Amino acid sequence: MLFRAPVFLGLAGPAFGSVLVRRQASSLDSCPGYAASNVQDDGARVMADLTLAEPPCNVYGEDLTDLKLEVEYQSESRLHVKIYDAEEQIYQVSESVFPRPSSEDVDPSDSALAFSWTESPFSFAVTRKSTNETLFDSSAASLVFESQYLRLRTGLPDSPHLYGLGEHTDPFQLNTTNYTRTLWNRDAYGTPNGTNLYGDHPIYFDHRGSSGTHGVFLLNSNGMDIRIDNTDGQYLEYNALGGIIDLYFLAGPTPKDVSVQYAEVAGTPVMQPYWGFGFHQCKYGYRDVFMVAEVVANYSQANIPLETMWTDIDYMDLRRVFTLDPERFPLHMVRELVDYLHAHQQHYVVMVDPAVAALDYEAYNNGVDLDIFQKNPNGSIYTGVVWPGPTVFPDWFHPSTQQYWNNEFLQFFDPETGVDIDALWIDMNEPANFCPYPCADPQGFAEEAGNPPEPPPVRNNSGRIIPGFPADFQPPGQSKRSLHARHSDRGDTPTGLPGRDLINPQYEIHNAAGSISNLTLPTDIQNYDGTHQYDTHNLYGLMMSIASRNALLARRPNRRPLIITRSTFAGAGSHVGKWLGDNLSIWDHYRISIANILEFAALFQLPMVGADVCGFGNNATEPLCARWATLGAFYPFYRNHAGLDSIQQEFYIWPTVAEAARNAISVRYRLLDYIYTHLHRQSTSGLPMLNPLFFHYPEDENAFAIQHQFFYGDDVLVSPVTEENGTDVSIYLPNEIFYDYWTHERIQGSGSWIQLTDIPFTSIPLHIRGGSIIPLRAESANTTTELRKQDFVIWIAPNASNQAVGSLYLDEGDALVQDATSEINFSYDNGLFKMTGTFGYQTDAAIKNITVLGGNASGNETQQYEQSSRASAIQGPISLNGEYSHSF
Ligand SMILES: *[C@@H]1O[C@H](CO)[C@@H](O)[C@H](O)[C@H]1NC(C)=O
Ligand SMILES: *[C@@H]1O[C@H](CO)[C@@H](O)[C@H](O)[C@H]1NC(C)=O
Ligand SMILES: *[C@@H]1O[C@H](CO)[C@@H](O)[C@H](O)[C@H]1NC(C)=O
Ligand SMILES: *[C@@H]1O[C@H](CO)[C@@H](O)[C@H](O)[C@H]1NC(C)=O
Ligand SMILES: *[C@@H]1O[C@H](CO)[C@@H](O)[C@H](O)[C@H]1NC(C)=O
Ligand SMILES: *[C@@H]1O[C@H](CO)[C@@H](O)[C@H](O)[C@H]1NC(C)=O
Ligand SMILES: *[C@@H]1O[C@H](CO)[C@@H](O)[C@H](O)[C@H]1NC(C)=O
Ligand SMILES: *[C@@H]1O[C@H](CO)[C@@H](O)[C@H](O)[C@H]1NC(C)=O
Ligand SMILES: *[C@@H]1O[C@H](CO)[C@@H](O)[C@H](O)[C@H]1NC(C)=O
């Protein structure tokens, strides 16, 4: 049946009250497509004109009559296909936000991919030359290119193995029937399945087993639904509200190759400080600085290493960004807390939101002076509602916004007079707005919604003693002083097609928040550069990330900024890390977090990622938190964080959890240089530091859908218990030798599932992959500063041919530009161990000993050469400052 949808033409601005010109339009089935002509082919580049066939279908707007096709063989493994309006009015993702990769303009005969097209109706296909397999074929449906709607469909093989298209909490291997992935950044409390979440990463990996893996990245920031279904043959279809078709085809042929090739487009991830891998603690609802200090002291007393203490919006004066609550978080006490942390090799982080309270205070007044807040179409400043009540929002496109942001940071986070943070947490940057569209009365809405909420009563803290704090530590309530701040690039892209309905586009994406303007900035808001939120909404979080990184660099020019954001867009990993937002303390979210960290680390090039350990919303239980403490130790970013109404879930609250955390942190810290080496590798090459199983075993079909096990680095297989309160788990071991991390038992994997039983709540199954050499610190430590003073031990885990390799990257750990680094390669070949590479970073930490796991024994027998007469020959210390070899 053909559905005839009404279409509204010639509208600009909100539909409310306008006179609508209604016209019956035809259905998508009757869209005529385009015909190619005027083809120019100079080898590396192909250009053509695309002209609308008649008659137009005008289903969700007006069909554009004249398009251009531009194809570039950018490298041997990358093909760029761009279809855009001949007039070049349509918005294209700003270069300042997403710099384009340069093209090597290779000869098509050197490319792994081939582009072909049919002139009329126009369609194109991309094939892999080595197999002649079709990777993408747009003839599955006619191309629709309208003023407010784009449709591009590719046919796919049956039951394809697809991954990516984040951010979502759906299965790692995407559903292939009746499945819609909506991309429209959203404050998504509870991270529900099947909905659009905080970030936008329009890349998918299409894995075809032994015939290879490729990637397809659509550089488009508009809201869209991506449909995957098999109703009319298997297909994947983009349905976007605007922008252009800007596709990058990445040839692989291995999954890891696709990751590396995507890093060439989206940027390699930024290097993080060594201490960022320490354990972090936070909770929304730490009611005063005393409570924060108590948590620090309790960790210390429980002998659980706490690297970094965090504070949520509780510290602010009535939730206003760049202020301190004068009674609960008075400046002098916050400074004392930070001094205390720094004196104990610990760190401090607070949250910053983009929304600024619309009140007479400095952060607001400074922004008004620089005129950097987002404006209504009539020129007044747009007001929404966030935590502090009515709020305004920085326009990151304004050339003065960076200066504004830098100044607020320099003042409020001044090491001498302010809050001397070590890193930054940015939130609510989708951007979130509590006030539903059209938010006509923000003040009234805020009052009704209770924003800002009543702060907790000020407690009488006199006589309270906090272990470790100086005796002259003053109770709060004495100081009335609050800490207030005292104190481009127009036109790099087309700014958008005129005459669109920017509020109610005819095609409705499946935004879980309703209309696209709901609970965020209205989409008809124009940015300083002439673009509109309609086109740039999904970039807000990334732009705040970039500005925040610049602001931290302005504050401390030579230290690597650790920034954890909630909202992201493609390419965000080259600026910041990310946490997975407001999950819940439920087993489902414990399990799905594994797929989610793999997506960000291995597919999206944003490896500094973690879920809130023990869960944010709801109440954690002891067994859940114990399991999560051990799983979280293998997230790149490891932070326990709970919501306002949740019970406290610090690791010391329950005995089992405390023991689980001590064990897990000890393993994490001993492996810290191992994972840091992997981050360094990803930051230079794009090779992922976490690996889904099929990345290592792309031809093993059993591995394709595995989402509860992963490799931490290349070689540590993490296989957590997944069932509620359970102690057994069935784990998959590919056809490879493995070694139990805890016992060093050698296990011959055979591409099958094995049952592990009686796994205590304080432990987690870990296996080392045969063929690897793992550097570990000899002992863990209370902080990463102490950890760096520990010696190393080396574990050699030989494969079936009695060989192994590994590496170790060493540097000073924190400086943006390193004076000296070491890149050490380890190899083992039938008894001969060698250490080669570069040794620029001089260290006193030496190798204490080197152990061959399982020895040369065949079969399942465990045999270690530790303490044996031959092992004594390799007792250290062996210097890490030069080459070394030893024959076992
Ligand atoms: C791919 O197709 C071309 C042209 O038909 C043919 O020459 C080539 O042998 C094919 N390659 C493979 C791997 O089938
Ligand atoms: C497809 O999914 C939608 C939304 O989940 C559901 O309402 C609909 O019934 C499904 N259709 C089929 C054919 O399963
Ligand atoms: C979400 O998906 C998981 C599996 O990924 C499933 O176990 C769970 O029941 C789903 N939750 C809801 C609310 O649909
Ligand atoms: C994915 O597929 C599974 C199994 O068919 C189904 O239970 C689940 O609801 C689907 N999820 C989404 C988000 O469509
Ligand atoms: C860790 O140990 C070092 C060395 O003993 C000490 O200086 C530091 O204060 C300790 N830090 C914490 C948080 O325990
Ligand atoms: C906006 O979201 C609110 C809260 O979920 C909902 O009640 C309302 O219907 C939505 N409005 C629109 C226009 O989508
Ligand atoms: C969490 O526990 C607290 C304290 O027992 C209780 O007040 C609250 O309702 C619980 N929350 C949930 C979601 O169960
Ligand atoms: C798991 O253990 C927790 C706490 O001990 C308990 O509250 C919960 O009911 C248990 N779940 C099941 C399914 O037994
Ligand atoms: C190597 O050093 C570690 C850490 O000191 C120690 O636990 C282990 O027993 C040593 N192994 C050998 C073979 O000496």
PDB file of C-alpha atoms and ligand atoms in Angstrom, residues 618-619 645-647, ligand 7:
ATOM      1  CA  ASN A 618      19.210   2.428  41.582  1.00  0.00           C
ATOM      2  CA  ASN A 619      20.932   0.660  44.467  1.00  0.00           C
ATOM      3  CA  ASP A 645      19.267   8.739  45.559  1.00  0.00           C
ATOM      4  CA  SER A 646      21.444   5.658  45.503  1.00  0.00           C
ATOM      5  CA  ILE A 647      22.954   4.155  48.611  1.00  0.00           C
TER       6      ILE A 647
HETATM    7  C1  LIG B   7      17.889   2.754  47.643  1.00  0.00           C
HETATM    8  O1  LIG B   7      17.998   2.572  49.023  1.00  0.00           O
HETATM    9  C2  LIG B   7      17.543   3.693  49.744  1.00  0.00           C
HETATM   10  C3  LIG B   7      17.913   3.478  51.199  1.00  0.00           C
HETATM   11  O2  LIG B   7      17.529   2.223  51.602  1.00  0.00           O
HETATM   12  C4  LIG B   7      16.057   3.842  49.531  1.00  0.00           C
HETATM   13  O3  LIG B   7      15.595   4.974  50.199  1.00  0.00           O
HETATM   14  C5  LIG B   7      15.802   3.999  48.053  1.00  0.00           C
HETATM   15  O4  LIG B   7      14.434   4.010  47.791  1.00  0.00           O
HETATM   16  C6  LIG B   7      16.438   2.864  47.273  1.00  0.00           C
HETATM   17  N1  LIG B   7      16.329   3.139  45.856  1.00  0.00           N
HETATM   18  C7  LIG B   7      15.867   2.242  44.999  1.00  0.00           C
HETATM   19  C8  LIG B   7      15.766   2.668  43.569  1.00  0.00           C
HETATM   20  O5  LIG B   7      15.524   1.127  45.324  1.00  0.00           O
END
